[in-house]
């Protein structure tokens, strides 16, 4: 028997409530707890403290989230820093993974080696280093089968400037 680890996933509420309900119900049917992306950081901490895994999409460029510009497929891309700040504070490792559909309509779970988030005196560099590792792992997963990377927004729409190279991430929030 396969040991199942409970998992919670962070997801943005979709504009179409019917589609959102369908996606949430589908995730919950497989035992996932869906945490709306506008939930408090306390909720996320409680998930990790309870021993659940936390699933976070790392390939989004959003004005609503603070992040750092780190390499992604050879270009600087704004990458959400919140998950790394939380992992750094809780000691939770990062486990890059993705599901791929197989030709026989089954799924293959590809899991890359876990890595720890560095903890030194230089928090900004620690976070940038971990985010670069996340993007490198994501590149590897995408390159495994690029046809399965569902992506409908411009990953590189935000451009680094001296003012936003580090978009103030409030540590108190994490």
Phi, psi and omega in degrees: 000144179272129177285127181262128176263126179298142183228141172244144179234144176266129181218142177281139176291128182282155181294325178272107186298329179292317178293319179300314180298319179298314181293315180298315179299319180296317179295316181293330178299330179265014174088009179275142170266128180260122179253118177301141184297342178268012177289163181286157177298331179301321179298316180296316178299320181295326177298310181294320180296329181281356178093003178282153171280153180239120179263130181223133173281132184250003185254033182249141174248109184230140175291338184283346182242142177278150181196184179239153175268116179226159183298140174211114184050045173082001178231151175289131181227135176294126184233129184302128183265342184309309180301326181286321176300317179295313179298321179296319182288326184266348183079013180284133177284165174259130178238098179289133179204162177204151174261136177236136175282137179262164181302335180267024178060035172248186180234146175244124177265115179258120182242124177269164180301137177291153174220151178271151177275128181298147176229101178232191177289339184257087184301317181301315179293322177302314182293315178300319179298314180294321178295321177297321176296319178300312181295323178296317177296319179297320176301316179298317179294319179295316180295338177301318175201086184302336181293343182260006177275102181274115188213116186238021176221166182278106182297336185249026183292323177282136181245138179291139173225166177303330182282330186244010180305319171238107180276118189317109175263118183284110182302326182299336181286342185243000000 
